[in-house]
């Protein structure tokens, strides 16, 4: 085989002008073959025997890349390509396969998502079968965002989220002196304002049952509350697990191991079905609260272990130094240990937060309909049967955007607090 | 004789089965400078770490400036605020600038207003000659600068006693001098100091008395000239012959 390939001699710098055109020609031939085959159903190599013509693109491409593999060719771009994607025969085959898979799949995907998709119309009948039916998303959009929240009251949800975003953005631009007050406000006061605004029942606002809450806004509400609550709880659990007092230590270990040992879905069932049975008569606790508390405690156990990892990474000298300056337990931890430990575990914290956000759709098992739950409801609506794919793709894209931004934000934090050197 | 600021009576300390300190009796007067030397594992570091209770002693009695060290956390914190310590590995807080390292404890432990604490910190940084590094983070400084910053940080608490746990052992040879110079200045200013070190030149220049420890016991305690001129104990002679 090698001898046949080497008919023209080994590719070398001396014969650059011979090998490069041949390589490019064969490589392009392979690409054209695949493209024509997958997009236009034309097989230009049909004169080959059946078994062989299936592999022709691969063979052409392989030969092309072989001839292009000239060491120190003197051409910077070619050298760079050779080093990165064509360093030996195995890598060249991987490169070819990846290119072929992309050519095979991207055009049909784009076709379905955009080119053949339907955007205009109001009913199922306006949709053709060939592409995605985004009309489904368009019509259901308010429901997917706000759940069954009364239309007339939607401004309340909008206002509270605009306030939240404004405050968070403001956090980056206000002077450091005011910053801590804003953070305190954001964590201890704002959740109640937001909650009251959405829940209503006073200040002339109409009472909206939590069962009517839903869609993406519910995803956010649950995430925001669980994030804010699980962080301090996790912190205390992490400290508790390292405490020298046996009662505190074993209580923390027990709590953490219990919550880490049970699946979230059973925790949710327990919170919604079992828990009310243990409450005394006449005491009622809203299902949404129960679910938020369940998710919070569940994620707090994970958070505790992440933070403990950071605590353990700190050298003993830091404790010694802080103690020798006269700091007691709380000052030592709040001023010296935790700031460093938390900085170390920002990636782990981000991980837990992302997991939390992506766990929220599970609440549909107890009948709370956040984004994915609403899509489930919409796709079973008799007028709109058969659009599950569109719905889940939409949810996937939204979750990806949310999570990607959280991840970017955590990277920025990491960069910002990097003071090691 | 001036007032005894450190009094240790029959202090013993075990790590598991290993006895690190055996019946240590030690009295230190105010403004005295004591150098502790001895082979590694002899309990030097443990001794001074017991003085500000970074290690607990299990037997005996330690009284610092009239306060007895016991389980009482309030006493411990009070003692620690009066006793400064410099470590072998500097142990600066890497997440804070040098200035913040120096002001952290005065602000949060002694409740000094921020501006005043910064003024004090700059004065201390001036005395160890690193005022120009105040805004930098520990990771950006050389070892010698870090150790001097650590010294300034301890001094910002205005301690009555300073403990040094092998302050120059982790430094490059050329940085040792700048740290020792800062310590000599401090000694001249009249600080009570207990220094664990192998720098015998420093000991000769500064120390009033030298303590030689071996296997958890104080083998010999003598004033500096006697200690080097005619050591009494055989173990001390052997040690000195090896390091001088």
PDB file of C-alpha atoms in Angstrom, chain A residues 12-263:
ATOM      1  CA  UNK A  12       9.163  16.613   0.590  1.00  0.00           C
ATOM      2  CA  UNK A  13       9.962  20.251   0.530  1.00  0.00           C
ATOM      3  CA  UNK A  14      11.883  19.933  -2.737  1.00  0.00           C
ATOM      4  CA  UNK A  15       8.833  18.733  -4.610  1.00  0.00           C
ATOM      5  CA  UNK A  16       6.508  21.226  -2.878  1.00  0.00           C
ATOM      6  CA  UNK A  17       4.964  22.446  -6.125  1.00  0.00           C
ATOM      7  CA  UNK A  18       4.183  18.900  -7.212  1.00  0.00           C
ATOM      8  CA  UNK A  19       2.702  17.490  -4.008  1.00  0.00           C
ATOM      9  CA  UNK A  20       0.684  20.401  -2.705  1.00  0.00           C
ATOM     10  CA  UNK A  21      -1.552  20.746  -5.782  1.00  0.00           C
ATOM     11  CA  UNK A  22      -2.064  16.973  -5.940  1.00  0.00           C
ATOM     12  CA  UNK A  23      -2.851  16.887  -2.189  1.00  0.00           C
ATOM     13  CA  UNK A  24      -5.282  19.763  -2.383  1.00  0.00           C
ATOM     14  CA  UNK A  25      -6.922  18.254  -5.465  1.00  0.00           C
ATOM     15  CA  UNK A  26      -7.461  14.845  -3.884  1.00  0.00           C
ATOM     16  CA  UNK A  27      -8.591  16.329  -0.569  1.00  0.00           C
ATOM     17  CA  UNK A  28     -11.122  18.601  -2.325  1.00  0.00           C
ATOM     18  CA  UNK A  29     -12.291  15.673  -4.417  1.00  0.00           C
ATOM     19  CA  UNK A  30     -13.083  13.786  -1.207  1.00  0.00           C
ATOM     20  CA  UNK A  31     -14.981  16.760   0.225  1.00  0.00           C
ATOM     21  CA  UNK A  32     -16.909  17.341  -3.011  1.00  0.00           C
ATOM     22  CA  UNK A  33     -17.800  13.649  -3.154  1.00  0.00           C
ATOM     23  CA  UNK A  34     -19.261  13.718   0.358  1.00  0.00           C
ATOM     24  CA  UNK A  35     -21.033  17.020  -0.170  1.00  0.00           C
ATOM     25  CA  UNK A  36     -22.692  15.948  -3.418  1.00  0.00           C
ATOM     26  CA  UNK A  37     -23.574  12.623  -1.898  1.00  0.00           C
ATOM     27  CA  UNK A  38     -25.242  13.966   1.216  1.00  0.00           C
ATOM     28  CA  UNK A  39     -26.862  17.134  -0.130  1.00  0.00           C
ATOM     29  CA  UNK A  40     -27.818  16.308  -3.708  1.00  0.00           C
ATOM     30  CA  UNK A  41     -27.844  12.527  -3.661  1.00  0.00           C
ATOM     31  CA  UNK A  42     -25.409  12.401  -6.604  1.00  0.00           C
ATOM     32  CA  UNK A  43     -22.657   9.831  -6.464  1.00  0.00           C
ATOM     33  CA  UNK A  44     -19.811  10.890  -8.749  1.00  0.00           C
ATOM     34  CA  UNK A  45     -17.851   7.727  -8.013  1.00  0.00           C
ATOM     35  CA  UNK A  46     -20.637   5.276  -8.874  1.00  0.00           C
ATOM     36  CA  UNK A  47     -18.415   3.673 -11.559  1.00  0.00           C
ATOM     37  CA  UNK A  48     -16.395   2.078  -8.753  1.00  0.00           C
ATOM     38  CA  UNK A  49     -17.573  -1.265  -7.329  1.00  0.00           C
ATOM     39  CA  UNK A  50     -20.265  -0.857  -4.682  1.00  0.00           C
ATOM     40  CA  UNK A  51     -18.178  -1.675  -1.629  1.00  0.00           C
ATOM     41  CA  UNK A  52     -15.388   0.630  -2.736  1.00  0.00           C
ATOM     42  CA  UNK A  53     -17.376   3.681  -3.768  1.00  0.00           C
ATOM     43  CA  UNK A  54     -18.757   3.964  -0.245  1.00  0.00           C
ATOM     44  CA  UNK A  55     -15.250   4.672   0.999  1.00  0.00           C
ATOM     45  CA  UNK A  56     -14.010   6.790  -1.893  1.00  0.00           C
ATOM     46  CA  UNK A  57     -14.274  10.146  -0.089  1.00  0.00           C
ATOM     47  CA  UNK A  58     -12.238   8.760   2.766  1.00  0.00           C
ATOM     48  CA  UNK A  59      -9.593   7.330   0.422  1.00  0.00           C
ATOM     49  CA  UNK A  60      -9.332  10.537  -1.619  1.00  0.00           C
ATOM     50  CA  UNK A  61      -9.129  12.624   1.525  1.00  0.00           C
ATOM     51  CA  UNK A  62      -6.582  10.314   3.113  1.00  0.00           C
ATOM     52  CA  UNK A  63      -4.325  10.387   0.059  1.00  0.00           C
ATOM     53  CA  UNK A  64      -4.703  14.152  -0.210  1.00  0.00           C
ATOM     54  CA  UNK A  65      -3.705  14.676   3.393  1.00  0.00           C
ATOM     55  CA  UNK A  66      -0.807  12.237   2.960  1.00  0.00           C
ATOM     56  CA  UNK A  67       0.601  14.263   0.082  1.00  0.00           C
ATOM     57  CA  UNK A  68       0.061  17.479   2.012  1.00  0.00           C
ATOM     58  CA  UNK A  69       1.993  16.188   5.017  1.00  0.00           C
ATOM     59  CA  UNK A  70       5.301  17.877   4.162  1.00  0.00           C
ATOM     60  CA  UNK A  71       7.502  18.566   7.165  1.00  0.00           C
ATOM     61  CA  UNK A  72       8.971  22.075   7.331  1.00  0.00           C
ATOM     62  CA  UNK A  73       7.337  22.920   4.022  1.00  0.00           C
ATOM     63  CA  UNK A  74       8.210  26.576   4.436  1.00  0.00           C
ATOM     64  CA  UNK A  75       4.555  27.543   4.092  1.00  0.00           C
ATOM     65  CA  UNK A  76       3.437  28.769   7.523  1.00  0.00           C
ATOM     66  CA  UNK A  77      -0.232  27.982   7.122  1.00  0.00           C
ATOM     67  CA  UNK A  78       0.399  24.488   5.811  1.00  0.00           C
ATOM     68  CA  UNK A  79       2.842  23.778   8.631  1.00  0.00           C
ATOM     69  CA  UNK A  80       0.316  24.921  11.182  1.00  0.00           C
ATOM     70  CA  UNK A  81      -2.417  22.734   9.701  1.00  0.00           C
ATOM     71  CA  UNK A  82      -0.067  19.763   9.544  1.00  0.00           C
ATOM     72  CA  UNK A  83       0.937  20.108  13.177  1.00  0.00           C
ATOM     73  CA  UNK A  84      -2.595  20.570  14.464  1.00  0.00           C
ATOM     74  CA  UNK A  85      -4.826  18.281  12.413  1.00  0.00           C
ATOM     75  CA  UNK A  86      -2.609  16.187  10.147  1.00  0.00           C
ATOM     76  CA  UNK A  87       0.397  15.084  12.171  1.00  0.00           C
ATOM     77  CA  UNK A  88       0.132  11.357  11.326  1.00  0.00           C
ATOM     78  CA  UNK A  89      -2.161   8.954   9.461  1.00  0.00           C
ATOM     79  CA  UNK A  90      -4.397   8.374  12.485  1.00  0.00           C
ATOM     80  CA  UNK A  91      -4.974  12.080  13.088  1.00  0.00           C
ATOM     81  CA  UNK A  92      -5.616  12.646   9.403  1.00  0.00           C
ATOM     82  CA  UNK A  93      -8.367  10.020   9.453  1.00  0.00           C
ATOM     83  CA  UNK A  94      -9.900  11.606  12.559  1.00  0.00           C
ATOM     84  CA  UNK A  95      -9.798  14.993  10.852  1.00  0.00           C
ATOM     85  CA  UNK A  96     -11.507  13.598   7.773  1.00  0.00           C
ATOM     86  CA  UNK A  97     -14.190  11.827   9.767  1.00  0.00           C
ATOM     87  CA  UNK A  98     -14.997  14.956  11.763  1.00  0.00           C
ATOM     88  CA  UNK A  99     -15.207  17.067   8.605  1.00  0.00           C
ATOM     89  CA  UNK A 100     -17.467  14.456   6.962  1.00  0.00           C
ATOM     90  CA  UNK A 101     -19.758  14.261   9.987  1.00  0.00           C
ATOM     91  CA  UNK A 102     -20.091  18.053  10.012  1.00  0.00           C
ATOM     92  CA  UNK A 103     -20.868  18.164   6.267  1.00  0.00           C
ATOM     93  CA  UNK A 104     -23.440  15.412   6.684  1.00  0.00           C
ATOM     94  CA  UNK A 105     -25.225  16.958   9.651  1.00  0.00           C
ATOM     95  CA  UNK A 106     -25.006  20.721   9.743  1.00  0.00           C
ATOM     96  CA  UNK A 107     -26.949  21.507   6.553  1.00  0.00           C
ATOM     97  CA  UNK A 108     -29.964  19.338   7.462  1.00  0.00           C
ATOM     98  CA  UNK A 109     -29.913  20.760  10.976  1.00  0.00           C
ATOM     99  CA  UNK A 110     -29.891  24.323   9.678  1.00  0.00           C
ATOM    100  CA  UNK A 111     -32.607  23.348   7.237  1.00  0.00           C
ATOM    101  CA  UNK A 112     -34.829  22.133  10.026  1.00  0.00           C
ATOM    102  CA  UNK A 113     -34.014  24.936  12.465  1.00  0.00           C
ATOM    103  CA  UNK A 114     -34.165  27.924  10.131  1.00  0.00           C
ATOM    104  CA  UNK A 115     -34.458  27.506   6.370  1.00  0.00           C
ATOM    105  CA  UNK A 116     -37.499  25.231   6.188  1.00  0.00           C
ATOM    106  CA  UNK A 117     -38.877  26.347   9.545  1.00  0.00           C
ATOM    107  CA  UNK A 118     -42.173  28.164   9.908  1.00  0.00           C
ATOM    108  CA  UNK A 119     -42.294  31.484  11.658  1.00  0.00           C
ATOM    109  CA  UNK A 120     -45.468  33.128  10.392  1.00  0.00           C
ATOM    110  CA  UNK A 121     -48.936  32.095  11.390  1.00  0.00           C
ATOM    111  CA  UNK A 122     -51.091  31.454  14.386  1.00  0.00           C
ATOM    112  CA  UNK A 123     -52.259  27.862  14.227  1.00  0.00           C
ATOM    113  CA  UNK A 124     -50.899  24.392  13.742  1.00  0.00           C
ATOM    114  CA  UNK A 125     -52.142  24.431  10.120  1.00  0.00           C
ATOM    115  CA  UNK A 126     -49.679  27.172   9.181  1.00  0.00           C
ATOM    116  CA  UNK A 127     -46.842  24.748   9.773  1.00  0.00           C
ATOM    117  CA  UNK A 128     -45.372  22.590   7.041  1.00  0.00           C
ATOM    118  CA  UNK A 129     -43.947  19.211   7.923  1.00  0.00           C
ATOM    119  CA  UNK A 130     -40.492  19.781   6.522  1.00  0.00           C
ATOM    120  CA  UNK A 131     -39.114  22.161   9.149  1.00  0.00           C
ATOM    121  CA  UNK A 132     -39.489  23.213  12.719  1.00  0.00           C
ATOM    122  CA  UNK A 133     -42.726  24.862  13.745  1.00  0.00           C
ATOM    123  CA  UNK A 134     -41.654  27.891  15.744  1.00  0.00           C
ATOM    124  CA  UNK A 135     -45.209  29.170  15.653  1.00  0.00           C
ATOM    125  CA  UNK A 136     -45.814  26.702  18.469  1.00  0.00           C
ATOM    126  CA  UNK A 137     -43.219  28.452  20.615  1.00  0.00           C
ATOM    127  CA  UNK A 138     -44.443  31.885  19.524  1.00  0.00           C
ATOM    128  CA  UNK A 139     -48.049  31.218  20.485  1.00  0.00           C
ATOM    129  CA  UNK A 140     -47.149  29.576  23.755  1.00  0.00           C
ATOM    130  CA  UNK A 141     -44.341  31.995  24.580  1.00  0.00           C
ATOM    131  CA  UNK A 142     -46.157  33.941  27.339  1.00  0.00           C
ATOM    132  CA  UNK A 143     -47.155  30.648  28.987  1.00  0.00           C
ATOM    133  CA  UNK A 144     -43.635  29.271  28.717  1.00  0.00           C
ATOM    134  CA  UNK A 145     -42.322  32.399  30.412  1.00  0.00           C
ATOM    135  CA  UNK A 146     -44.991  33.084  33.015  1.00  0.00           C
ATOM    136  CA  UNK A 147     -46.903  29.846  33.480  1.00  0.00           C
ATOM    137  CA  UNK A 148     -50.542  30.344  34.385  1.00  0.00           C
ATOM    138  CA  UNK A 149     -49.926  33.736  35.959  1.00  0.00           C
ATOM    139  CA  UNK A 150     -52.843  36.064  35.126  1.00  0.00           C
ATOM    140  CA  UNK A 151     -52.087  38.138  32.025  1.00  0.00           C
ATOM    141  CA  UNK A 152     -53.159  41.396  33.648  1.00  0.00           C
ATOM    142  CA  UNK A 153     -50.613  40.943  36.425  1.00  0.00           C
ATOM    143  CA  UNK A 154     -47.612  39.999  34.300  1.00  0.00           C
ATOM    144  CA  UNK A 155     -46.011  43.410  34.882  1.00  0.00           C
ATOM    145  CA  UNK A 156     -45.322  42.305  38.452  1.00  0.00           C
ATOM    146  CA  UNK A 157     -43.075  39.477  37.350  1.00  0.00           C
ATOM    147  CA  UNK A 158     -41.415  41.670  34.735  1.00  0.00           C
ATOM    148  CA  UNK A 159     -40.814  44.459  37.226  1.00  0.00           C
ATOM    149  CA  UNK A 160     -39.277  42.201  39.810  1.00  0.00           C
ATOM    150  CA  UNK A 161     -36.909  40.571  37.335  1.00  0.00           C
ATOM    151  CA  UNK A 162     -35.936  43.900  35.791  1.00  0.00           C
ATOM    152  CA  UNK A 163     -35.202  45.128  39.315  1.00  0.00           C
ATOM    153  CA  UNK A 164     -33.128  42.035  40.023  1.00  0.00           C
ATOM    154  CA  UNK A 165     -31.095  42.407  36.837  1.00  0.00           C
ATOM    155  CA  UNK A 166     -30.615  46.140  37.390  1.00  0.00           C
ATOM    156  CA  UNK A 167     -29.376  45.558  40.922  1.00  0.00           C
ATOM    157  CA  UNK A 168     -26.977  42.818  39.876  1.00  0.00           C
ATOM    158  CA  UNK A 169     -25.594  44.933  37.037  1.00  0.00           C
ATOM    159  CA  UNK A 170     -25.340  47.925  39.375  1.00  0.00           C
ATOM    160  CA  UNK A 171     -23.184  45.778  41.631  1.00  0.00           C
ATOM    161  CA  UNK A 172     -20.376  46.058  39.106  1.00  0.00           C
ATOM    162  CA  UNK A 173     -20.460  49.800  38.713  1.00  0.00           C
ATOM    163  CA  UNK A 174     -21.094  51.345  42.105  1.00  0.00           C
ATOM    164  CA  UNK A 175     -18.229  52.419  44.382  1.00  0.00           C
ATOM    165  CA  UNK A 176     -16.841  49.796  46.761  1.00  0.00           C
ATOM    166  CA  UNK A 177     -18.080  51.690  49.813  1.00  0.00           C
ATOM    167  CA  UNK A 178     -21.723  51.238  48.857  1.00  0.00           C
ATOM    168  CA  UNK A 179     -21.186  47.761  47.474  1.00  0.00           C
ATOM    169  CA  UNK A 180     -21.536  45.861  50.723  1.00  0.00           C
ATOM    170  CA  UNK A 181     -24.807  47.598  51.545  1.00  0.00           C
ATOM    171  CA  UNK A 182     -26.133  46.665  48.121  1.00  0.00           C
ATOM    172  CA  UNK A 183     -25.060  43.045  48.614  1.00  0.00           C
ATOM    173  CA  UNK A 184     -26.766  42.932  52.007  1.00  0.00           C
ATOM    174  CA  UNK A 185     -29.881  44.467  50.467  1.00  0.00           C
ATOM    175  CA  UNK A 186     -29.758  42.027  47.580  1.00  0.00           C
ATOM    176  CA  UNK A 187     -29.454  38.967  49.800  1.00  0.00           C
ATOM    177  CA  UNK A 188     -31.543  39.837  52.833  1.00  0.00           C
ATOM    178  CA  UNK A 189     -34.141  42.370  51.700  1.00  0.00           C
ATOM    179  CA  UNK A 190     -34.675  42.018  47.992  1.00  0.00           C
ATOM    180  CA  UNK A 191     -35.929  38.399  48.002  1.00  0.00           C
ATOM    181  CA  UNK A 192     -38.812  39.469  50.231  1.00  0.00           C
ATOM    182  CA  UNK A 193     -39.675  42.441  48.031  1.00  0.00           C
ATOM    183  CA  UNK A 194     -39.588  40.245  44.958  1.00  0.00           C
ATOM    184  CA  UNK A 195     -41.602  37.551  46.629  1.00  0.00           C
ATOM    185  CA  UNK A 196     -44.216  39.978  47.871  1.00  0.00           C
ATOM    186  CA  UNK A 197     -44.500  41.636  44.492  1.00  0.00           C
ATOM    187  CA  UNK A 198     -45.094  38.329  42.739  1.00  0.00           C
ATOM    188  CA  UNK A 199     -47.252  36.754  45.407  1.00  0.00           C
ATOM    189  CA  UNK A 200     -49.345  39.832  46.130  1.00  0.00           C
ATOM    190  CA  UNK A 201     -52.140  39.890  48.674  1.00  0.00           C
ATOM    191  CA  UNK A 202     -51.276  43.271  50.134  1.00  0.00           C
ATOM    192  CA  UNK A 203     -50.485  46.847  49.074  1.00  0.00           C
ATOM    193  CA  UNK A 204     -53.445  46.571  46.702  1.00  0.00           C
ATOM    194  CA  UNK A 205     -51.865  43.725  44.745  1.00  0.00           C
ATOM    195  CA  UNK A 206     -54.079  40.822  43.778  1.00  0.00           C
ATOM    196  CA  UNK A 207     -53.226  37.534  45.495  1.00  0.00           C
ATOM    197  CA  UNK A 208     -51.760  35.059  42.996  1.00  0.00           C
ATOM    198  CA  UNK A 209     -51.675  31.431  44.078  1.00  0.00           C
ATOM    199  CA  UNK A 210     -48.270  29.801  43.813  1.00  0.00           C
ATOM    200  CA  UNK A 211     -49.868  27.044  41.743  1.00  0.00           C
ATOM    201  CA  UNK A 212     -50.400  29.612  39.001  1.00  0.00           C
ATOM    202  CA  UNK A 213     -46.713  30.452  38.911  1.00  0.00           C
ATOM    203  CA  UNK A 214     -44.816  28.711  36.218  1.00  0.00           C
ATOM    204  CA  UNK A 215     -42.633  28.790  33.163  1.00  0.00           C
ATOM    205  CA  UNK A 216     -39.181  30.241  32.989  1.00  0.00           C
ATOM    206  CA  UNK A 217     -39.985  32.793  35.702  1.00  0.00           C
ATOM    207  CA  UNK A 218     -40.641  29.939  38.128  1.00  0.00           C
ATOM    208  CA  UNK A 219     -37.331  28.364  37.138  1.00  0.00           C
ATOM    209  CA  UNK A 220     -35.690  31.660  38.027  1.00  0.00           C
ATOM    210  CA  UNK A 221     -37.630  32.142  41.257  1.00  0.00           C
ATOM    211  CA  UNK A 222     -36.727  28.683  42.530  1.00  0.00           C
ATOM    212  CA  UNK A 223     -33.120  29.031  41.390  1.00  0.00           C
ATOM    213  CA  UNK A 224     -32.625  32.476  42.918  1.00  0.00           C
ATOM    214  CA  UNK A 225     -34.101  31.538  46.283  1.00  0.00           C
ATOM    215  CA  UNK A 226     -32.346  28.181  46.445  1.00  0.00           C
ATOM    216  CA  UNK A 227     -29.016  29.746  45.419  1.00  0.00           C
ATOM    217  CA  UNK A 228     -29.231  32.501  48.002  1.00  0.00           C
ATOM    218  CA  UNK A 229     -30.265  30.095  50.754  1.00  0.00           C
ATOM    219  CA  UNK A 230     -28.081  27.082  50.019  1.00  0.00           C
ATOM    220  CA  UNK A 231     -24.835  29.041  50.032  1.00  0.00           C
ATOM    221  CA  UNK A 232     -24.775  30.125  53.703  1.00  0.00           C
ATOM    222  CA  UNK A 233     -26.231  26.804  54.842  1.00  0.00           C
ATOM    223  CA  UNK A 234     -23.525  24.949  52.940  1.00  0.00           C
ATOM    224  CA  UNK A 235     -20.902  27.214  54.458  1.00  0.00           C
ATOM    225  CA  UNK A 236     -22.047  26.505  58.004  1.00  0.00           C
ATOM    226  CA  UNK A 237     -22.237  22.784  57.295  1.00  0.00           C
ATOM    227  CA  UNK A 238     -18.692  22.816  55.929  1.00  0.00           C
ATOM    228  CA  UNK A 239     -17.436  24.620  59.029  1.00  0.00           C
ATOM    229  CA  UNK A 240     -19.509  22.314  61.216  1.00  0.00           C
ATOM    230  CA  UNK A 241     -18.002  19.240  59.653  1.00  0.00           C
ATOM    231  CA  UNK A 242     -14.533  20.506  60.537  1.00  0.00           C
ATOM    232  CA  UNK A 243     -15.511  21.641  64.009  1.00  0.00           C
ATOM    233  CA  UNK A 244     -13.728  20.162  67.013  1.00  0.00           C
ATOM    234  CA  UNK A 245     -16.992  19.835  68.935  1.00  0.00           C
ATOM    235  CA  UNK A 246     -18.293  16.291  68.375  1.00  0.00           C
ATOM    236  CA  UNK A 247     -21.979  17.242  68.467  1.00  0.00           C
ATOM    237  CA  UNK A 248     -21.596  19.857  65.763  1.00  0.00           C
ATOM    238  CA  UNK A 249     -19.333  17.645  63.699  1.00  0.00           C
ATOM    239  CA  UNK A 250     -21.504  14.546  63.746  1.00  0.00           C
ATOM    240  CA  UNK A 251     -24.680  16.551  63.202  1.00  0.00           C
ATOM    241  CA  UNK A 252     -23.115  18.116  60.110  1.00  0.00           C
ATOM    242  CA  UNK A 253     -21.778  14.818  58.805  1.00  0.00           C
ATOM    243  CA  UNK A 254     -25.162  13.179  59.337  1.00  0.00           C
ATOM    244  CA  UNK A 255     -27.005  15.985  57.568  1.00  0.00           C
ATOM    245  CA  UNK A 256     -24.629  16.083  54.619  1.00  0.00           C
ATOM    246  CA  UNK A 257     -24.507  12.342  54.126  1.00  0.00           C
ATOM    247  CA  UNK A 258     -28.279  12.026  54.415  1.00  0.00           C
ATOM    248  CA  UNK A 259     -29.014  14.607  51.739  1.00  0.00           C
ATOM    249  CA  UNK A 260     -26.237  13.431  49.469  1.00  0.00           C
ATOM    250  CA  UNK A 261     -27.463   9.884  49.757  1.00  0.00           C
ATOM    251  CA  UNK A 262     -31.016  10.381  48.517  1.00  0.00           C
ATOM    252  CA  UNK A 263     -32.075  11.203  44.939  1.00  0.00           C
TER     253      UNK A 263
END
